[in-house]
Amino acid sequence: MSLTIYGTSASRASRPLWAAHELGVTYQHEPIHYKDAGVKTPDFLALNPNGRIPALRDARPDGEVIVWESMACVLYLARLYGQPDGQGITPSTPAEEADALRWAFWVVTAVEKEALSVLFQRMVLPAEQRNAEVLAVAVQRLQAPMSILEQHLQQQQTKGCAYVAATRFTVADLILASVVAWAKPATALFEQRPLLAAWLENCLARPAQQTVRALARQGR
Ligand SMILES: N[C@@H](CCC(=O)N[C@@H](CS)C(=O)NCC(=O)O)C(=O)O
């Protein structure tokens, strides 16, 4: 079996890379960049016709599997490479499975666009291209979903759970944190929501996440 993850860690490919490191999976990394022509070559388009990263190729005894869409890649890795034993990130009960799925769909529809806008307006764009109004709208639109997460974490705390789906860090936390982290430069969102802030820092401090950030520093 051999697993290849395509995409630089300074992209949404950080999500399957983070999952792979949480799971201790051996993989090959093709750190192609979304700004490079590499994502639009016929070879890559045959892998992902969207011409976007991440994508993964899993050569299995029963045939090759191709996955694209970052959250699908993460869920695939957790399902195929983890054990549902209640120890690691893989959901181990129907409720945990449902949590992973619902938070994945929710975060890409309710949070990702605005969180990315915060990242671009505060960190990525050159100063002269930043727009305070665009930033303010994004932060305003994030208020409700961030409160939903804060309330959920509060409910989890009353059940003795420090994470969104269980007493341990699971793929649901990875999925959520990988998107919510983009909104970090909007510090007021987190100052007003202490459980969310603490949970996010806890997720981002994980060794597997640190490893992926180190890859980004190396330009991989
Ligand atoms: N919904 C997709 C979005 C993928 C995506 O837009 N990836 C960016 C990098 S983070 C990309 O490859 N952009 C290149 C392009 O749009 O040409 C996912 O989550 O995988």
mmCIF file of N, CA and C and ligand atoms in Angstrom, residues 11-12 15 34 40 51-54 69-70, ligand 1:
data_model
loop_
_atom_site.group_PDB
_atom_site.id
_atom_site.type_symbol
_atom_site.label_atom_id
_atom_site.label_comp_id
_atom_site.label_asym_id
_atom_site.label_seq_id
_atom_site.Cartn_x
_atom_site.Cartn_y
_atom_site.Cartn_z
ATOM 1 N N SER A 11 -1.545 25.324 2.784
ATOM 2 C CA SER A 11 -2.788 25.302 2.010
ATOM 3 C C SER A 11 -3.759 24.395 2.761
ATOM 4 N N ARG A 12 -4.905 24.155 2.145
ATOM 5 C CA ARG A 12 -5.852 23.221 2.774
ATOM 6 C C ARG A 12 -5.289 21.794 2.842
ATOM 7 N N ARG A 15 -4.711 19.980 6.152
ATOM 8 C CA ARG A 15 -5.725 19.172 6.860
ATOM 9 C C ARG A 15 -5.436 17.669 6.752
ATOM 10 N N TYR A 34 -0.480 25.756 -4.810
ATOM 11 C CA TYR A 34 -1.690 26.138 -5.561
ATOM 12 C C TYR A 34 -1.433 27.274 -6.557
ATOM 13 N N LYS A 40 -2.507 22.600 -12.607
ATOM 14 C CA LYS A 40 -3.343 22.665 -13.827
ATOM 15 C C LYS A 40 -2.794 21.782 -14.954
ATOM 16 N N GLY A 51 -8.406 21.030 -10.351
ATOM 17 C CA GLY A 51 -7.118 21.709 -10.377
ATOM 18 C C GLY A 51 -6.806 22.384 -9.057
ATOM 19 N N ARG A 52 -7.183 21.740 -7.973
ATOM 20 C CA ARG A 52 -6.957 22.318 -6.641
ATOM 21 C C ARG A 52 -6.325 21.286 -5.720
ATOM 22 N N ILE A 53 -5.632 21.803 -4.713
ATOM 23 C CA ILE A 53 -5.083 20.933 -3.673
ATOM 24 C C ILE A 53 -5.914 21.128 -2.403
ATOM 25 N N PRO A 54 -5.995 20.103 -1.571
ATOM 26 C CA PRO A 54 -5.286 18.829 -1.640
ATOM 27 C C PRO A 54 -6.016 17.788 -2.484
ATOM 28 N N GLU A 69 -11.069 17.184 -2.141
ATOM 29 C CA GLU A 69 -11.831 17.897 -1.104
ATOM 30 C C GLU A 69 -11.153 17.580 0.235
ATOM 31 N N SER A 70 -10.617 18.635 0.830
ATOM 32 C CA SER A 70 -9.776 18.444 2.012
ATOM 33 C C SER A 70 -10.476 17.700 3.144
HETATM 34 N N1 LIG B 1 -13.093 22.897 -1.173
HETATM 35 C C1 LIG B 1 -11.761 22.548 -1.592
HETATM 36 C C2 LIG B 1 -10.987 23.822 -1.878
HETATM 37 C C3 LIG B 1 -9.605 23.522 -2.433
HETATM 38 C C4 LIG B 1 -8.872 24.810 -2.785
HETATM 39 O O1 LIG B 1 -9.467 25.820 -3.173
HETATM 40 N N2 LIG B 1 -7.545 24.724 -2.656
HETATM 41 C C5 LIG B 1 -6.716 25.857 -2.995
HETATM 42 C C6 LIG B 1 -5.480 25.887 -2.089
HETATM 43 S S1 LIG B 1 -5.910 26.025 -0.383
HETATM 44 C C7 LIG B 1 -6.234 25.712 -4.429
HETATM 45 O O2 LIG B 1 -5.773 24.666 -4.810
HETATM 46 N N3 LIG B 1 -6.339 26.753 -5.234
HETATM 47 C C8 LIG B 1 -5.849 26.742 -6.588
HETATM 48 C C9 LIG B 1 -6.834 27.337 -7.539
HETATM 49 O O3 LIG B 1 -7.959 27.664 -7.122
HETATM 50 O O4 LIG B 1 -6.474 27.483 -8.705
HETATM 51 C C10 LIG B 1 -11.079 21.727 -0.481
HETATM 52 O O5 LIG B 1 -11.416 21.905 0.694
HETATM 53 O O6 LIG B 1 -10.232 20.885 -0.799
#
